[in-house]
Steps between C-alpha positions, in 0.01 A plus 500: 500500500573472871305360790144394425228368733507128571163328480352153472205452265250235605269333250303181453417298190148393399601152620578636848883498488635799692807687381731756662768686305745779577480824298690828517332670204187621679395862450214729609304613192229720650278571798155553352447221417778342706713314244820301543709358217779248468710357219521131414780342304433360152285186514569347159775258611426465872195412705376805692264367767435840659404657167294199392312490832420871480374466143287197600345642819549881478608517868833516682665645808808712556672444833793705631817313593641569846848431640390193697425289188734625227658161429163325473375777270809470281450123478162550329698578184592131466331305223242273664245283322168675434323278755753583776428796727784743564327583828559145618842447340639828638349460848260794465133511598208530258216710640157599371349833610186697416350205305758591233565220246882527490738408783667762716828442685430472873853614593462830313365795698425713192298330226265581213227302328476593133276436202650488151409806295738495205781301336731709286757327282828683455586391147869585505585228756175297533454592866158595636377774727230354724265768634276427796256699708526478876192337651642441849782646703627364830758684712588370845486764775874460560570675167261792555611837629266716709436732203382206286819461295630152431860477626694242298791514746271400788369218280858379442439511124786418268618623163658304216788604276556283194376143531641393834621792714280601792499826698348637820285810473546799725268799511713813470248782506142603422417814304159667470284411201522782246200578283393795291 
């Protein structure tokens, strides 16, 4: 479908094992309430630690990927044991903000803390749409424009095409918001 946003989802199991996994299927679902969704692969034949942790605890984080840690982010897609933290194995830093129960990625300058709202099974291929409401949003000042817009180019955000192709983002133009 083209270039999609690259993000790392942070979660933690009830036993306290943190998890970090790369996703490019994240989509904005609404502003009031602020909802974000993402698709998980089928879980019948493979262990899905991110999905299982979210179901167990109801909390997770979404952290933008920036150009300075693309390879480490990509490496989170490796299959590690459940008790092994991708943060540690991929040389990334687990961080806890706002007394939020799920781990954020310290290296990310744009990050969301979400609470699970809905799990929707897509019967045709056994994937799931995970819907979460944003409880916390952190944007480093470096990514903020004077008018309050978040500039993904200034943040050095990346996009993903397919499973393993990464792209820089460049802001081309801003148009006025059109409403009736």
